[in-house]
CSV table of C-alpha atoms in Angstrom, one decimal:
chain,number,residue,atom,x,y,z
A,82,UNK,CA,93.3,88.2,136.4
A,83,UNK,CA,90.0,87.1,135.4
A,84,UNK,CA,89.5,88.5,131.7
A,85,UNK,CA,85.7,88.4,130.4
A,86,UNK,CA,84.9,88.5,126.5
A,87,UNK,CA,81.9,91.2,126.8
A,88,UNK,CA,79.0,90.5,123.6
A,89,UNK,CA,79.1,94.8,123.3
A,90,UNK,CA,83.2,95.3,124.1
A,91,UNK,CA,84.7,92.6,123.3
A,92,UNK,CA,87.6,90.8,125.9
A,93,UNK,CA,87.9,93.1,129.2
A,94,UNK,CA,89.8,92.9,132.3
A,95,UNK,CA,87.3,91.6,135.0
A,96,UNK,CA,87.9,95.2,136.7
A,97,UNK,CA,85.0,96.9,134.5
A,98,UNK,CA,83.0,94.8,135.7
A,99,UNK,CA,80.1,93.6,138.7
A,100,UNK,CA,79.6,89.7,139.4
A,101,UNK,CA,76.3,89.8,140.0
A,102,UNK,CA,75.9,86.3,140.9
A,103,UNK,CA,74.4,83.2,139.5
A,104,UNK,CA,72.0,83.2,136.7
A,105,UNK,CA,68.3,81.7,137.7
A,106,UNK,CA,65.3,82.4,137.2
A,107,UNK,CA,62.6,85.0,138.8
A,108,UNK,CA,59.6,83.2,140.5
A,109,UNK,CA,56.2,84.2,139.0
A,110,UNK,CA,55.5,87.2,141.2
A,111,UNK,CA,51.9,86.5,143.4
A,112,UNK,CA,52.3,82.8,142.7
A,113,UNK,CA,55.7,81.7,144.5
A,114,UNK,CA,55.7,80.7,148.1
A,115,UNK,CA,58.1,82.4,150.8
A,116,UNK,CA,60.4,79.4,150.5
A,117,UNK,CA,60.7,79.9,146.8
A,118,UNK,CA,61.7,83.4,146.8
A,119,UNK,CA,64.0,83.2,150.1
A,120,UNK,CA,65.5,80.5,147.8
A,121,UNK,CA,66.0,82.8,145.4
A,122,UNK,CA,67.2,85.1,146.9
A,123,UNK,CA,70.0,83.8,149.3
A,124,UNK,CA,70.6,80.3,147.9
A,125,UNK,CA,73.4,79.5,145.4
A,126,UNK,CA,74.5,76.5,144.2
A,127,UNK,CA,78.3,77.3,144.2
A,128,UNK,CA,80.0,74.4,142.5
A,129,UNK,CA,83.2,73.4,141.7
A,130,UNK,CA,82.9,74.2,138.0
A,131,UNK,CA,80.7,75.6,135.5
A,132,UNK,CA,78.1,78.4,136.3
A,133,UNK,CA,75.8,80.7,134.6
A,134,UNK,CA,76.5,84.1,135.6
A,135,UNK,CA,75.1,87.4,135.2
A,136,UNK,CA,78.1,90.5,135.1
A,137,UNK,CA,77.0,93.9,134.5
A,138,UNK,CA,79.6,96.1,132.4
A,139,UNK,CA,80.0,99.4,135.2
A,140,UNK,CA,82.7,100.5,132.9
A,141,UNK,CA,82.0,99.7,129.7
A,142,UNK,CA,78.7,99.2,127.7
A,143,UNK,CA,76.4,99.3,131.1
A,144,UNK,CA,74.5,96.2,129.9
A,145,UNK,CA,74.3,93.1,131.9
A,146,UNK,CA,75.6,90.1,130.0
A,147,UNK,CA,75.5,86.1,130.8
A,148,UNK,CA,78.8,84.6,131.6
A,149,UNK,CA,79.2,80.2,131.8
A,150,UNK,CA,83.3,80.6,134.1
A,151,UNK,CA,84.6,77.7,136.0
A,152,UNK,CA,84.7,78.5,139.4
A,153,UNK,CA,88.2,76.7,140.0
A,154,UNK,CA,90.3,77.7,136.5
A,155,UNK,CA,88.0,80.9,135.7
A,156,UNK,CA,88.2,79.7,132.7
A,157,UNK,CA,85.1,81.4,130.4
A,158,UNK,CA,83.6,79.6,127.8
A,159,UNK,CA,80.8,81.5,126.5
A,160,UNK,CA,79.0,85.1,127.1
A,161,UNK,CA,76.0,86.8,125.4
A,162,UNK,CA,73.8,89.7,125.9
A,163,UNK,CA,71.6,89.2,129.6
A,164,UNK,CA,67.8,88.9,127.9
A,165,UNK,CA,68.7,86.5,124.9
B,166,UNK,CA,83.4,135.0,119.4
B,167,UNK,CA,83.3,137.8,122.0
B,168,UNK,CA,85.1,138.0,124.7
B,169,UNK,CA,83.1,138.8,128.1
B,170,UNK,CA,84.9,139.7,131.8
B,171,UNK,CA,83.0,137.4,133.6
B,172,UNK,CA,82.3,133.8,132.9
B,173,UNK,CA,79.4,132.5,133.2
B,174,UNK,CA,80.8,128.8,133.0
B,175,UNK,CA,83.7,127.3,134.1
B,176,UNK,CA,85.1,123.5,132.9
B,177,UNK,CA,85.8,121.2,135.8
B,178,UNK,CA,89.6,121.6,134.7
B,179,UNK,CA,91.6,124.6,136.6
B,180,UNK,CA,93.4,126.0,133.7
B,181,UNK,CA,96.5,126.2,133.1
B,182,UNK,CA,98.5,128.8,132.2
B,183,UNK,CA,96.6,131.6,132.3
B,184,UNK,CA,92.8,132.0,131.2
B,185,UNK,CA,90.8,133.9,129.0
B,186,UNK,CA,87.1,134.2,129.0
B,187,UNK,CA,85.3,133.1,125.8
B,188,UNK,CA,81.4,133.3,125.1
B,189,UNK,CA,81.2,133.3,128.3
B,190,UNK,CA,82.9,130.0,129.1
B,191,UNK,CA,86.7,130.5,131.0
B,192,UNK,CA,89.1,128.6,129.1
B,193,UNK,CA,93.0,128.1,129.2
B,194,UNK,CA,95.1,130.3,127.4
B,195,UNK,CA,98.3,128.9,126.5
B,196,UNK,CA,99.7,128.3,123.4
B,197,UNK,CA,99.8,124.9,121.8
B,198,UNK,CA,103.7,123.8,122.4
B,199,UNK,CA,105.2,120.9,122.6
B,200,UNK,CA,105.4,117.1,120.7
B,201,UNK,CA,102.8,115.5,123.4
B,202,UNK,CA,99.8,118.3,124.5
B,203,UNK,CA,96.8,118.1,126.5
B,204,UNK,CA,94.1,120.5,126.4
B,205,UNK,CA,90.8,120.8,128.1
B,206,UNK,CA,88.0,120.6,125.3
B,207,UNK,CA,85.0,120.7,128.3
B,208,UNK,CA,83.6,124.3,127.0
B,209,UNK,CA,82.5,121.5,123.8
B,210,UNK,CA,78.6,120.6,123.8
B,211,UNK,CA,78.1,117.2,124.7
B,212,UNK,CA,74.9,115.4,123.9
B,213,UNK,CA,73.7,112.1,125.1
B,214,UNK,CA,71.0,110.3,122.8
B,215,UNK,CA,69.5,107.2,123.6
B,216,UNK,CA,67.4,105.1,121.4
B,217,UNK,CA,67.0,101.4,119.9
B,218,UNK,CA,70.4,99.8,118.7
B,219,UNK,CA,69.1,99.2,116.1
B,220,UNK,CA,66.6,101.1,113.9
B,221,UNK,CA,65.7,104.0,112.4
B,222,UNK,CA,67.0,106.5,115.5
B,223,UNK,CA,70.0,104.4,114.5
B,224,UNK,CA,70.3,104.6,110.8
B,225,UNK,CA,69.7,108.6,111.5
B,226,UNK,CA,72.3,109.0,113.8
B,227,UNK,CA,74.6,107.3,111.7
B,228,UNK,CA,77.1,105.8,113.7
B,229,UNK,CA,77.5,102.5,114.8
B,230,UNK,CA,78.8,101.0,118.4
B,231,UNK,CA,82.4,101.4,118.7
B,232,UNK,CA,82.6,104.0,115.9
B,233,UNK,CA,83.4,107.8,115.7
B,234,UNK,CA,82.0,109.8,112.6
B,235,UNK,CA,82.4,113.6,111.8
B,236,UNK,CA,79.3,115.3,110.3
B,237,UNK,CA,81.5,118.0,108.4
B,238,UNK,CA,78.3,120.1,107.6
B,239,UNK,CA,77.4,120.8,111.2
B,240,UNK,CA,80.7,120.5,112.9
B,241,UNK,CA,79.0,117.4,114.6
B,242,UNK,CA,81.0,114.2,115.7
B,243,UNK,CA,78.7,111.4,116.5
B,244,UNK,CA,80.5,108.7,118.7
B,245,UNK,CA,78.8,104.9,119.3
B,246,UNK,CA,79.7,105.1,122.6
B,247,UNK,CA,77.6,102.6,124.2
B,248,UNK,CA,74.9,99.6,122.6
B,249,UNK,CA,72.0,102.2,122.1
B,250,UNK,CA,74.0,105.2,123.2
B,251,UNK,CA,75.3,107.8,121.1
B,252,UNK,CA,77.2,111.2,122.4
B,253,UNK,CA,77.3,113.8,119.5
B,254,UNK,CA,80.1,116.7,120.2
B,255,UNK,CA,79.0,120.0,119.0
B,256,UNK,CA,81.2,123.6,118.7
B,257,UNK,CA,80.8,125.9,122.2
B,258,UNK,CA,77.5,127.6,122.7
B,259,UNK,CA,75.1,125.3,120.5
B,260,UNK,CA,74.0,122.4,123.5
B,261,UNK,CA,70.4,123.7,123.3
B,262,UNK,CA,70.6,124.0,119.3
B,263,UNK,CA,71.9,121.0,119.1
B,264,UNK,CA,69.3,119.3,121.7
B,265,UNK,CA,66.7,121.0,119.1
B,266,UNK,CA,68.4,119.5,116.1
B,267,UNK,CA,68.6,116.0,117.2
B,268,UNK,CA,65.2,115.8,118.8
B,269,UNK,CA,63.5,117.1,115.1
B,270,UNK,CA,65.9,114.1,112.9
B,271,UNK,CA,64.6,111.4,115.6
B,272,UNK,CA,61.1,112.5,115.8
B,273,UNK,CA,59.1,110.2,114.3
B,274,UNK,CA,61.9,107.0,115.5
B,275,UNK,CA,60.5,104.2,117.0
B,276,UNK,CA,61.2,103.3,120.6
B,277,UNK,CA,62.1,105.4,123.3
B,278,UNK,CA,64.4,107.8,122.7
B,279,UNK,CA,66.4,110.3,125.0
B,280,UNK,CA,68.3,113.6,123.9
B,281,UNK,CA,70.0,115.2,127.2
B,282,UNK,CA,72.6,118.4,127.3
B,283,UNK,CA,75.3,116.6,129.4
B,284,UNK,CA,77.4,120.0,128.2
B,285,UNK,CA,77.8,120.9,131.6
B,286,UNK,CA,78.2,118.0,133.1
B,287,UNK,CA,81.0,116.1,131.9
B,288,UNK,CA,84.6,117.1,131.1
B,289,UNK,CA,86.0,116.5,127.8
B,290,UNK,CA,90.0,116.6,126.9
B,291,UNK,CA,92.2,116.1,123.9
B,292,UNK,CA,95.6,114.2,124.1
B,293,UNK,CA,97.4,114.6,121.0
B,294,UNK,CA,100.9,114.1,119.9
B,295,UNK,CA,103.7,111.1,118.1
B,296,UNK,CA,103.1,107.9,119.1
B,297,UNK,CA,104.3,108.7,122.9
B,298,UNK,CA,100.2,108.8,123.1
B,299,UNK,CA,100.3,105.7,123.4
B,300,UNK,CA,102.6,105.4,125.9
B,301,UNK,CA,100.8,107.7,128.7
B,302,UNK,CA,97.5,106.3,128.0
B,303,UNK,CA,99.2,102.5,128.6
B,304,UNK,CA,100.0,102.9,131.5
B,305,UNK,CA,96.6,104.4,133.3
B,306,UNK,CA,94.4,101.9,130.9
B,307,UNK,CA,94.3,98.3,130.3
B,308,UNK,CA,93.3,98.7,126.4
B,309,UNK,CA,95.7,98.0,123.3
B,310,UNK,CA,95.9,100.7,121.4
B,311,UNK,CA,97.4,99.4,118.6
B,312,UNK,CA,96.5,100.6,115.2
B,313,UNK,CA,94.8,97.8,114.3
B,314,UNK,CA,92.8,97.6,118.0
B,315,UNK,CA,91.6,101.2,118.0
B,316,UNK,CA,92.2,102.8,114.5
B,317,UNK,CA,91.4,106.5,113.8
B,318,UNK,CA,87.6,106.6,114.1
B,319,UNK,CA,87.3,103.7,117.1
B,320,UNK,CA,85.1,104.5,120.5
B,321,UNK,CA,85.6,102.7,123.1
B,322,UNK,CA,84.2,102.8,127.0
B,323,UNK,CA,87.1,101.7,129.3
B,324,UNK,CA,88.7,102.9,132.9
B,325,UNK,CA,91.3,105.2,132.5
B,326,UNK,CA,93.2,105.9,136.0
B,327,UNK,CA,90.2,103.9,137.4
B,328,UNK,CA,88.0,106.8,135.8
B,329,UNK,CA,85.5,105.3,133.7
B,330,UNK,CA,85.5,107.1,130.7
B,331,UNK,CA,85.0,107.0,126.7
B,332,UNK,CA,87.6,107.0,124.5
B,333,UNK,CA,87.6,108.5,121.1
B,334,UNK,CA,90.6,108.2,118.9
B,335,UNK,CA,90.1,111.5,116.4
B,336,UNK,CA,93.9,112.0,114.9
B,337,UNK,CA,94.5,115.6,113.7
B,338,UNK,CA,96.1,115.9,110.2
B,339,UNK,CA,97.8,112.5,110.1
B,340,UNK,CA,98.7,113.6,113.7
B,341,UNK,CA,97.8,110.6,116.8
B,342,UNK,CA,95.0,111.8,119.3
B,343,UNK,CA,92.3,110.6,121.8
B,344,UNK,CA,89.4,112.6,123.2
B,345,UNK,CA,88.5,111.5,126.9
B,346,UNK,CA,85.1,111.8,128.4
B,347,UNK,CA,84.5,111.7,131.7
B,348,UNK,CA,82.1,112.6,134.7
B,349,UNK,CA,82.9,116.1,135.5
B,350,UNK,CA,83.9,115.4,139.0
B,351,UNK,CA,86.6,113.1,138.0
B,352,UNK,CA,87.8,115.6,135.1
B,353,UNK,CA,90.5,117.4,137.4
B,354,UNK,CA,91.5,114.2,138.5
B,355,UNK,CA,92.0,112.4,135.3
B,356,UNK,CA,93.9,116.0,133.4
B,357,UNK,CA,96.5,116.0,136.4
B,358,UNK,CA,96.8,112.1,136.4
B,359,UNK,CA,97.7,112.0,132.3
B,360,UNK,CA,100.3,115.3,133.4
B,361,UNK,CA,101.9,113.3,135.6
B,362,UNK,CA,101.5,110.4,133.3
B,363,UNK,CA,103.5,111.9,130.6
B,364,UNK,CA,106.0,114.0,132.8
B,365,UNK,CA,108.7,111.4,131.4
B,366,UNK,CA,107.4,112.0,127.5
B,367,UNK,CA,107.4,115.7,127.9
B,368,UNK,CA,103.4,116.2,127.8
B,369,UNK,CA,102.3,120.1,128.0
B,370,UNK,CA,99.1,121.1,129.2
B,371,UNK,CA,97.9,123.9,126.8
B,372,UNK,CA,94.6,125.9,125.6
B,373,UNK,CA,92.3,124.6,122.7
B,374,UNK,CA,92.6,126.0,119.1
B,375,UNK,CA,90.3,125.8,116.5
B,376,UNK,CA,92.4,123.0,115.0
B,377,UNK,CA,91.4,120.8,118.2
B,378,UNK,CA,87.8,121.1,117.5
């Protein structure tokens, strides 16, 4: 069982939660090519290791939150408010 | 309050028992009895605010995340029960009076702010008894609910039965209990799931009394 520390809730079974996938950033909107926002929009990186996440808390505080998990020991090192 | 033949609300919560109509609002009518009861508070006014975490809406309202606090004057509880989300529990009847209240303290607040009567759509129940409490909610919630993880006056927003709902630990004259908050289409659901939860501890479903609220 993957158990996150949520910034609002504090440590919560991964249940409450929605992976919403890796954290990156938003192309200017207007400025970005096609490639650039197809690549934002279907590519992920998916290592072996350490990722920047973004969870959103469906059963808890309802606020989306950063995550850095280990994709092969789910191991979570740090979380914060999504926006910070 | 007087009693009318017909309601004119019903909670999402078939009662139990026998029923009795109240301000309009059909309610349960049996007795308290038992060590481990639960009752079906929904006929409560239920207010949502939403506002700044942090702020003067905030400092108003009183009450921080994760926190529970009784304003004893206006038989208000104010529960923390989200970052920038309050619900504030009011006696039957007063939804739109209490609406009115809250919108005239956070008038001048800065931010956005929200006041919504949610009175009729959520359900609302009390769980009250020794420390078997405990014991039902364990086993349909994933929380610790140790003393000295949620103390009298903790809010919390967890699944209960896979029901997400907010939990409010409000003990009664020294006496252990938790109000649960839930959509109103998962209220049935959730009061028959605890019953059968607490078959083995000897839980009673009963009517509210004035002590519950």
């Amino acid at each position: 069982m993957i158990r996150i520390p949520c910034p609002f809730c504090g440590l919560r079974n991964c249940d409450e939660f929605v992976n919403k996938g890796e954290s990156k950033r938003r192309p200017a909107v207007g400025a970005a090519s096609r490639e650039e926002w197809r690549a934002y929009l279907y590519d992920r990186v998916n290592p072996e290791g350490w990722v920047r996440e973004r969870w959103y808390h469906r059963a808890g505080c309802r606020r989306y939150i950063k995550v850095e998990r280990h994709t092969f020991t789910n191991e979570i090192r740090r979380s914060e408010p999504a926006g910070t | 309050m007087a009693d009318v033949a017909v309601p004119v609300a019903r909670s999402p919560i078939r009662p139990v028992g026998g029923s009795t109509v109240v301000d309009g609002w059909e309610r349960a009518a049996g007795p308290p009895r038992g060590a481990l009861r639960l009752c079906d508070l929904s006929f409560l006014a239920k207010v949502q605010v939403r506002a700044l975490r942090s702020g003067t809406a905030a400092d108003r309202l009183g009450t921080g995340l994760g926190r529970a606090a009784r304003r004893s004057s206006a038989h208000q509880l104010v529960i923390g029960s989200g970052p920038g989300e309050w619900l504030v529990l009011g006696p039957q009847g007063q939804g739109s009076a209490l609406v009115e209240e809250l919108e005239r303290r956070l008038v001048d607040a800065s931010g956005l702010i929200s006041v919504v009567d949610l009175t009729h759509g959520r359900a609302l129940m009390r769980l009250t008894g020794s420390d078997a409490v405990r014991g039902v909610l364990s086993k349909q919630c994933a929380i610790n609910f140790a003393d000295r993880v949620v103390p009298d006056g903790a809010s919390l927003r967890s699944t209960v039965a896979s029901v997400t709902t907010d939990i409010v630990r409000d003990d009664l004259g020294g006496e252990r209990s938790y109000l649960l908050h839930c959509e109103r289409s998962s209220g049935q659901y959730l009061f028959d799931t605890l019953l059968d939860a607490g078959r083995f501890h000897g839980i009673q479903a009963c009517g509210a009394t004035r002590s519950d609220w």
